Amino acid sequence: MSFKYDEKLDLYSWNSQTIIIEKIKPNSSVLEFGCANGRLTKHLNKEMGCKVTIVEIDEESGKEASKYATECFLGNERGNIEKYYWSEINEKFDYIVFADVLEHLYSPDKVLGKCKKILKEDGLILISIPNVANYSIINQLLKGEFNYTEVGLLDNTHLRFFTKKTFKNMIEKIGYFVESIVALQAYVKKTNDVTLIDNICKVSSESQTYQYIFSISLTNIKDSFEEVLDNRLQYSYYLSNENNKFEIAEVNIDKYKLTEHKVSLNIAGQTSSFFLRFDPIETNCIIRLGKVFIPTILGNKEIKLIGNNSDFNDNEVYFFSTEDPQFIFEVENTYDENEIIIEFELLNYDLQNYIKCLFPYLKTEIEKNLSLSYELDSRIKWYEEQIILKEKDIKSYEEDFKNKIKWYEEQIHIKDEKIKWFEKHIELKDECIENYKDEISDKIRKYEKEIELKDIEISEKNNKLEKICNNFILRLFIKDKN
């Protein structure tokens, strides 16, 4: 059977559990009342080396917590705080813890009185209680209502109700001193009863507090106790002036929960382009930024984000380790517009261990990257195998190439030798040709001379023949004449 107070320990936000853990030194002795399934017990024992004694009325849950305890008081008899079996313990503790427990008891003052004899002189009792003066209860009372719920401020098992003042008076009456008070505050939801409930919330920080964490001691450790209010849950915005320097426009003192928000920023009077700086909270945080726009009659005009001081962001989720997160927007040409709407979701804030808080996100990213890495490793292995095969192919090609080069070099050498042979024979032929040329030239000259002589001889014979012919003709003529 699941006990309704069996929850996981949230170490990543500012809550009663982490505030109590901060007060406890490692390797201390701790008496924890109402440990449920041991979410705090386990952390104190395993992570901080503390010796923890537990008292739990729900036996089933207590058995689970007992794995991390040195001594246990469990069940309806021994685990019932107001039957005081625990008060017979023969030791004194460094710390006694009542985390959301005293409001469930009939006589919390008597229980605290019994604790005095088992608390060390310099020890602390760490107590978290719900605040009955919270605005949500006041609002119910104003409507004539007082409705119990399964869990929360009006948990249906609460027997006693406290304000900061009444609880402080009670513990001082018992003889304890207040070492510190931490107030955890929540966003005051807008109601229709604006005049009354809003005015109450403005004048009283106590109405915004849903839980107090008291640290009390047997001796007056400090001259005055420390009171811490969670007043970081407020946003502010700044507008740039004509010198492009930011001037604060408004600080909104409304507190808010881990939920989605839509805030309206007044920009009336801005008639030209300017820069807007939006500070969503006054502590480290994780924020998902949504739409940022100016509503106009023609529709929403988007505003451009130009800067932020986050450590990194992914899918519009911004991780800030700084205590002063900032977004800077550039707003162009505003005339009749009066407001800018910024939608965002505060996912977590005031992270006690910023790196641990990032771990689930980083783990997911690492797993995705590991998956990608495995895929890349597989691809790389395949490529390496392909490279080895290609290298073998290359070596084979290199051998073939070398052999071919050698063959071509041999062929070239053979061709060179042939060329040399041809060149030599051409040279010989050239010599022969030159010799033939000379011989032919001599013969030509000889023949030319012979022709010349023949021409002379022919000419002489022609002359002689002509003379003979002339003589013959002359004789014939003479003969005819006679």
mmCIF file of N, CA and C in Angstrom, residues 195-290:
data_model
loop_
_atom_site.group_PDB
_atom_site.id
_atom_site.type_symbol
_atom_site.label_atom_id
_atom_site.label_comp_id
_atom_site.label_asym_id
_atom_site.label_seq_id
_atom_site.Cartn_x
_atom_site.Cartn_y
_atom_site.Cartn_z
ATOM 1 N N THR A 195 -9.847 43.947 -4.446
ATOM 2 C CA THR A 195 -9.626 45.001 -3.464
ATOM 3 C C THR A 195 -9.119 44.458 -2.141
ATOM 4 N N LEU A 196 -9.812 43.459 -1.610
ATOM 5 C CA LEU A 196 -9.478 42.966 -0.276
ATOM 6 C C LEU A 196 -8.274 42.041 -0.266
ATOM 7 N N ILE A 197 -8.353 40.936 -1.035
ATOM 8 C CA ILE A 197 -7.289 39.932 -0.962
ATOM 9 C C ILE A 197 -5.961 40.477 -1.475
ATOM 10 N N ASP A 198 -5.991 41.304 -2.567
ATOM 11 C CA ASP A 198 -4.751 41.871 -3.083
ATOM 12 C C ASP A 198 -4.132 42.833 -2.088
ATOM 13 N N ASN A 199 -4.943 43.615 -1.413
ATOM 14 C CA ASN A 199 -4.415 44.541 -0.406
ATOM 15 C C ASN A 199 -3.796 43.791 0.753
ATOM 16 N N ILE A 200 -4.426 42.679 1.155
ATOM 17 C CA ILE A 200 -3.859 41.857 2.231
ATOM 18 C C ILE A 200 -2.486 41.341 1.831
ATOM 19 N N CYS A 201 -2.378 40.849 0.595
ATOM 20 C CA CYS A 201 -1.119 40.276 0.115
ATOM 21 C C CYS A 201 -0.031 41.333 -0.007
ATOM 22 N N LYS A 202 -0.422 42.570 -0.344
ATOM 23 C CA LYS A 202 0.572 43.632 -0.498
ATOM 24 C C LYS A 202 1.153 44.046 0.840
ATOM 25 N N VAL A 203 0.336 44.100 1.887
ATOM 26 C CA VAL A 203 0.817 44.580 3.182
ATOM 27 C C VAL A 203 1.437 43.463 4.009
ATOM 28 N N SER A 204 1.204 42.201 3.681
ATOM 29 C CA SER A 204 1.679 41.106 4.517
ATOM 30 C C SER A 204 2.436 40.078 3.697
ATOM 31 N N SER A 205 3.763 40.003 3.956
ATOM 32 C CA SER A 205 4.540 38.952 3.282
ATOM 33 C C SER A 205 4.146 37.581 3.824
ATOM 34 N N GLU A 206 3.586 37.551 5.075
ATOM 35 C CA GLU A 206 3.193 36.283 5.679
ATOM 36 C C GLU A 206 2.063 35.627 4.890
ATOM 37 N N SER A 207 1.199 36.448 4.265
ATOM 38 C CA SER A 207 0.085 35.882 3.499
ATOM 39 C C SER A 207 0.574 35.188 2.240
ATOM 40 N N GLN A 208 1.799 35.535 1.781
ATOM 41 C CA GLN A 208 2.360 34.899 0.593
ATOM 42 C C GLN A 208 3.188 33.663 0.953
ATOM 43 N N THR A 209 3.401 33.449 2.254
ATOM 44 C CA THR A 209 4.205 32.319 2.722
ATOM 45 C C THR A 209 3.317 31.093 2.926
ATOM 46 N N TYR A 210 3.729 29.972 2.340
ATOM 47 C CA TYR A 210 2.960 28.749 2.529
ATOM 48 C C TYR A 210 3.619 27.796 3.520
ATOM 49 N N GLN A 211 4.913 28.056 3.842
ATOM 50 C CA GLN A 211 5.608 27.146 4.753
ATOM 51 C C GLN A 211 6.752 27.888 5.455
ATOM 52 N N TYR A 212 6.954 27.583 6.721
ATOM 53 C CA TYR A 212 8.093 28.119 7.476
ATOM 54 C C TYR A 212 9.000 26.972 7.888
ATOM 55 N N ILE A 213 10.290 27.254 7.874
ATOM 56 C CA ILE A 213 11.279 26.291 8.359
ATOM 57 C C ILE A 213 11.993 26.950 9.533
ATOM 58 N N PHE A 214 11.767 26.433 10.726
ATOM 59 C CA PHE A 214 12.380 26.949 11.948
ATOM 60 C C PHE A 214 13.595 26.115 12.312
ATOM 61 N N SER A 215 14.639 26.796 12.719
ATOM 62 C CA SER A 215 15.803 26.149 13.314
ATOM 63 C C SER A 215 15.883 26.655 14.757
ATOM 64 N N ILE A 216 15.751 25.737 15.746
ATOM 65 C CA ILE A 216 15.721 26.156 17.143
ATOM 66 C C ILE A 216 16.765 25.411 17.947
ATOM 67 N N SER A 217 17.185 26.022 19.086
ATOM 68 C CA SER A 217 18.258 25.438 19.891
ATOM 69 C C SER A 217 17.967 25.623 21.373
ATOM 70 N N LEU A 218 18.747 24.908 22.196
ATOM 71 C CA LEU A 218 18.595 24.997 23.648
ATOM 72 C C LEU A 218 19.240 26.256 24.207
ATOM 73 N N THR A 219 20.242 26.775 23.481
ATOM 74 C CA THR A 219 20.952 27.971 23.935
ATOM 75 C C THR A 219 20.803 29.080 22.926
ATOM 76 N N ASN A 220 21.017 30.289 23.391
ATOM 77 C CA ASN A 220 20.894 31.447 22.499
ATOM 78 C C ASN A 220 22.163 31.570 21.666
ATOM 79 N N ILE A 221 22.179 30.883 20.514
ATOM 80 C CA ILE A 221 23.376 30.838 19.659
ATOM 81 C C ILE A 221 23.681 32.209 19.081
ATOM 82 N N LYS A 222 22.629 32.954 18.717
ATOM 83 C CA LYS A 222 22.797 34.266 18.096
ATOM 84 C C LYS A 222 22.095 35.317 18.939
ATOM 85 N N ASP A 223 22.582 36.571 18.831
ATOM 86 C CA ASP A 223 21.920 37.677 19.523
ATOM 87 C C ASP A 223 20.524 37.905 18.956
ATOM 88 N N SER A 224 20.374 37.711 17.614
ATOM 89 C CA SER A 224 19.065 37.850 16.973
ATOM 90 C C SER A 224 18.948 36.775 15.905
ATOM 91 N N PHE A 225 17.745 36.226 15.739
ATOM 92 C CA PHE A 225 17.592 35.146 14.774
ATOM 93 C C PHE A 225 17.523 35.696 13.347
ATOM 94 N N GLU A 226 17.862 34.840 12.405
ATOM 95 C CA GLU A 226 17.872 35.194 10.979
ATOM 96 C C GLU A 226 16.547 34.774 10.357
ATOM 97 N N GLU A 227 15.907 35.723 9.663
ATOM 98 C CA GLU A 227 14.663 35.410 8.978
ATOM 99 C C GLU A 227 14.874 35.604 7.485
ATOM 100 N N VAL A 228 14.611 34.551 6.725
ATOM 101 C CA VAL A 228 14.846 34.583 5.281
ATOM 102 C C VAL A 228 13.518 34.490 4.553
ATOM 103 N N LEU A 229 13.242 35.480 3.711
ATOM 104 C CA LEU A 229 12.032 35.458 2.883
ATOM 105 C C LEU A 229 12.415 35.156 1.443
ATOM 106 N N ASP A 230 11.643 34.333 0.806
ATOM 107 C CA ASP A 230 11.908 33.974 -0.595
ATOM 108 C C ASP A 230 11.329 35.058 -1.503
ATOM 109 N N ASN A 231 12.018 36.218 -1.530
ATOM 110 C CA ASN A 231 11.502 37.356 -2.302
ATOM 111 C C ASN A 231 12.159 37.466 -3.673
ATOM 112 N N ARG A 232 12.732 36.348 -4.146
ATOM 113 C CA ARG A 232 13.385 36.384 -5.458
ATOM 114 C C ARG A 232 12.421 36.077 -6.591
ATOM 115 N N LEU A 233 11.224 35.607 -6.215
ATOM 116 C CA LEU A 233 10.256 35.239 -7.241
ATOM 117 C C LEU A 233 9.500 36.472 -7.712
ATOM 118 N N GLN A 234 10.221 37.365 -8.386
ATOM 119 C CA GLN A 234 9.602 38.557 -8.941
ATOM 120 C C GLN A 234 10.320 38.879 -10.251
ATOM 121 N N TYR A 235 9.604 39.505 -11.145
ATOM 122 C CA TYR A 235 10.234 39.871 -12.411
ATOM 123 C C TYR A 235 10.319 41.390 -12.510
ATOM 124 N N SER A 236 11.236 41.856 -13.341
ATOM 125 C CA SER A 236 11.390 43.283 -13.596
ATOM 126 C C SER A 236 11.756 43.472 -15.053
ATOM 127 N N TYR A 237 11.543 44.690 -15.540
ATOM 128 C CA TYR A 237 11.950 44.952 -16.913
ATOM 129 C C TYR A 237 12.479 46.371 -17.042
ATOM 130 N N TYR A 238 13.334 46.556 -18.060
ATOM 131 C CA TYR A 238 14.047 47.804 -18.265
ATOM 132 C C TYR A 238 13.874 48.209 -19.735
ATOM 133 N N LEU A 239 13.759 49.513 -19.987
ATOM 134 C CA LEU A 239 13.661 50.048 -21.343
ATOM 135 C C LEU A 239 14.881 50.914 -21.620
ATOM 136 N N SER A 240 15.406 50.847 -22.847
ATOM 137 C CA SER A 240 16.583 51.645 -23.188
ATOM 138 C C SER A 240 16.185 53.095 -23.422
ATOM 139 N N ASN A 241 17.064 54.015 -22.988
ATOM 140 C CA ASN A 241 16.818 55.443 -23.228
ATOM 141 C C ASN A 241 17.489 55.860 -24.526
ATOM 142 N N GLU A 242 17.507 57.170 -24.767
ATOM 143 C CA GLU A 242 18.065 57.658 -26.039
ATOM 144 C C GLU A 242 19.559 57.400 -26.153
ATOM 145 N N ASN A 243 20.228 57.143 -25.033
ATOM 146 C CA ASN A 243 21.658 56.813 -25.050
ATOM 147 C C ASN A 243 21.898 55.307 -25.058
ATOM 148 N N ASN A 244 20.803 54.536 -25.288
ATOM 149 C CA ASN A 244 20.843 53.074 -25.306
ATOM 150 C C ASN A 244 21.311 52.475 -23.974
ATOM 151 N N LYS A 245 21.010 53.187 -22.875
ATOM 152 C CA LYS A 245 21.253 52.652 -21.542
ATOM 153 C C LYS A 245 19.923 52.228 -20.939
ATOM 154 N N PHE A 246 19.946 51.118 -20.202
ATOM 155 C CA PHE A 246 18.697 50.588 -19.653
ATOM 156 C C PHE A 246 18.287 51.340 -18.390
ATOM 157 N N GLU A 247 17.027 51.706 -18.343
ATOM 158 C CA GLU A 247 16.442 52.319 -17.156
ATOM 159 C C GLU A 247 15.285 51.449 -16.694
ATOM 160 N N ILE A 248 15.198 51.219 -15.379
ATOM 161 C CA ILE A 248 14.168 50.312 -14.874
ATOM 162 C C ILE A 248 12.782 50.892 -15.119
ATOM 163 N N ALA A 249 11.881 50.043 -15.600
ATOM 164 C CA ALA A 249 10.520 50.478 -15.879
ATOM 165 C C ALA A 249 9.566 50.018 -14.782
ATOM 166 N N GLU A 250 9.757 48.769 -14.294
ATOM 167 C CA GLU A 250 8.861 48.249 -13.268
ATOM 168 C C GLU A 250 9.457 47.009 -12.624
ATOM 169 N N VAL A 251 9.223 46.857 -11.331
ATOM 170 C CA VAL A 251 9.505 45.609 -10.619
ATOM 171 C C VAL A 251 8.173 45.062 -10.148
ATOM 172 N N ASN A 252 7.860 43.838 -10.554
ATOM 173 C CA ASN A 252 6.586 43.232 -10.175
ATOM 174 C C ASN A 252 6.797 42.367 -8.949
ATOM 175 N N ILE A 253 6.133 42.713 -7.856
ATOM 176 C CA ILE A 253 6.360 42.003 -6.597
ATOM 177 C C ILE A 253 5.483 40.777 -6.445
ATOM 178 N N ASP A 254 4.609 40.512 -7.431
ATOM 179 C CA ASP A 254 3.815 39.281 -7.360
ATOM 180 C C ASP A 254 4.733 38.081 -7.430
ATOM 181 N N LYS A 255 4.504 37.120 -6.572
ATOM 182 C CA LYS A 255 5.293 35.882 -6.598
ATOM 183 C C LYS A 255 4.582 34.852 -7.472
ATOM 184 N N TYR A 256 5.342 33.913 -8.053
ATOM 185 C CA TYR A 256 4.704 32.924 -8.893
ATOM 186 C C TYR A 256 5.230 31.519 -8.661
ATOM 187 N N LYS A 257 4.453 30.559 -9.183
ATOM 188 C CA LYS A 257 4.774 29.141 -9.012
ATOM 189 C C LYS A 257 5.564 28.629 -10.200
ATOM 190 N N LEU A 258 5.978 27.337 -10.080
ATOM 191 C CA LEU A 258 6.611 26.691 -11.228
ATOM 192 C C LEU A 258 5.516 26.334 -12.212
ATOM 193 N N THR A 259 5.211 27.247 -13.091
ATOM 194 C CA THR A 259 4.119 27.041 -14.043
ATOM 195 C C THR A 259 4.318 27.973 -15.217
ATOM 196 N N GLU A 260 3.370 27.976 -16.126
ATOM 197 C CA GLU A 260 3.463 28.857 -17.282
ATOM 198 C C GLU A 260 2.979 30.251 -16.895
ATOM 199 N N HIS A 261 3.605 31.257 -17.471
ATOM 200 C CA HIS A 261 3.255 32.630 -17.159
ATOM 201 C C HIS A 261 3.058 33.424 -18.435
ATOM 202 N N LYS A 262 2.196 34.413 -18.357
ATOM 203 C CA LYS A 262 2.030 35.388 -19.430
ATOM 204 C C LYS A 262 2.013 36.746 -18.754
ATOM 205 N N VAL A 263 3.079 37.532 -18.942
ATOM 206 C CA VAL A 263 3.172 38.823 -18.280
ATOM 207 C C VAL A 263 2.999 39.932 -19.309
ATOM 208 N N SER A 264 2.394 41.012 -18.866
ATOM 209 C CA SER A 264 2.166 42.179 -19.727
ATOM 210 C C SER A 264 3.062 43.310 -19.249
ATOM 211 N N LEU A 265 3.900 43.829 -20.149
ATOM 212 C CA LEU A 265 4.825 44.907 -19.821
ATOM 213 C C LEU A 265 4.342 46.200 -20.471
ATOM 214 N N ASN A 266 4.224 47.235 -19.678
ATOM 215 C CA ASN A 266 3.702 48.523 -20.146
ATOM 216 C C ASN A 266 4.763 49.274 -20.936
ATOM 217 N N ILE A 267 4.483 49.577 -22.218
ATOM 218 C CA ILE A 267 5.423 50.354 -23.040
ATOM 219 C C ILE A 267 4.764 51.615 -23.576
ATOM 220 N N ALA A 268 3.690 52.067 -22.931
ATOM 221 C CA ALA A 268 2.998 53.271 -23.371
ATOM 222 C C ALA A 268 3.961 54.449 -23.378
ATOM 223 N N GLY A 269 3.895 55.245 -24.444
ATOM 224 C CA GLY A 269 4.772 56.412 -24.564
ATOM 225 C C GLY A 269 5.997 56.165 -25.406
ATOM 226 N N GLN A 270 6.289 54.901 -25.726
ATOM 227 C CA GLN A 270 7.412 54.583 -26.608
ATOM 228 C C GLN A 270 6.961 54.753 -28.057
ATOM 229 N N THR A 271 7.614 55.656 -28.773
ATOM 230 C CA THR A 271 7.158 55.968 -30.145
ATOM 231 C C THR A 271 8.165 55.575 -31.217
ATOM 232 N N SER A 272 9.287 55.010 -30.816
ATOM 233 C CA SER A 272 10.290 54.600 -31.808
ATOM 234 C C SER A 272 10.897 53.276 -31.377
ATOM 235 N N SER A 273 11.901 52.847 -32.103
ATOM 236 C CA SER A 273 12.551 51.579 -31.770
ATOM 237 C C SER A 273 13.322 51.695 -30.458
ATOM 238 N N PHE A 274 13.384 50.602 -29.706
ATOM 239 C CA PHE A 274 14.113 50.607 -28.441
ATOM 240 C C PHE A 274 14.465 49.163 -28.068
ATOM 241 N N PHE A 275 15.260 49.041 -27.012
ATOM 242 C CA PHE A 275 15.629 47.723 -26.495
ATOM 243 C C PHE A 275 14.916 47.491 -25.166
ATOM 244 N N LEU A 276 14.517 46.232 -24.939
ATOM 245 C CA LEU A 276 13.830 45.843 -23.716
ATOM 246 C C LEU A 276 14.643 44.760 -23.020
ATOM 247 N N ARG A 277 14.916 44.964 -21.730
ATOM 248 C CA ARG A 277 15.573 43.926 -20.930
ATOM 249 C C ARG A 277 14.559 43.367 -19.942
ATOM 250 N N PHE A 278 14.388 42.044 -19.982
ATOM 251 C CA PHE A 278 13.415 41.377 -19.112
ATOM 252 C C PHE A 278 14.167 40.455 -18.169
ATOM 253 N N ASP A 279 14.019 40.689 -16.851
ATOM 254 C CA ASP A 279 14.627 39.843 -15.818
ATOM 255 C C ASP A 279 13.512 39.016 -15.190
ATOM 256 N N PRO A 280 13.387 37.726 -15.554
ATOM 257 C CA PRO A 280 12.221 36.935 -15.137
ATOM 258 C C PRO A 280 12.210 36.560 -13.664
ATOM 259 N N ILE A 281 13.379 36.555 -13.001
ATOM 260 C CA ILE A 281 13.468 36.081 -11.617
ATOM 261 C C ILE A 281 14.801 36.557 -11.062
ATOM 262 N N GLU A 282 14.960 36.535 -9.750
ATOM 263 C CA GLU A 282 16.193 37.023 -9.139
ATOM 264 C C GLU A 282 16.977 35.902 -8.486
ATOM 265 N N THR A 283 17.143 34.815 -9.220
ATOM 266 C CA THR A 283 17.994 33.706 -8.775
ATOM 267 C C THR A 283 18.277 32.815 -9.980
ATOM 268 N N ASN A 284 19.171 31.860 -9.820
ATOM 269 C CA ASN A 284 19.449 30.936 -10.929
ATOM 270 C C ASN A 284 18.195 30.133 -11.248
ATOM 271 N N CYS A 285 18.068 29.725 -12.490
ATOM 272 C CA CYS A 285 16.810 29.091 -12.885
ATOM 273 C C CYS A 285 16.950 28.380 -14.226
ATOM 274 N N ILE A 286 15.880 27.627 -14.558
ATOM 275 C CA ILE A 286 15.723 27.033 -15.889
ATOM 276 C C ILE A 286 14.387 27.531 -16.421
ATOM 277 N N ILE A 287 14.404 28.154 -17.590
ATOM 278 C CA ILE A 287 13.203 28.799 -18.137
ATOM 279 C C ILE A 287 12.986 28.360 -19.575
ATOM 280 N N ARG A 288 11.728 28.071 -19.880
ATOM 281 C CA ARG A 288 11.340 27.863 -21.281
ATOM 282 C C ARG A 288 10.678 29.152 -21.772
ATOM 283 N N LEU A 289 11.303 29.790 -22.744
ATOM 284 C CA LEU A 289 10.772 31.049 -23.273
ATOM 285 C C LEU A 289 9.777 30.757 -24.390
ATOM 286 N N GLY A 290 8.583 31.345 -24.261
ATOM 287 C CA GLY A 290 7.550 31.141 -25.273
ATOM 288 C C GLY A 290 7.472 32.318 -26.230
#
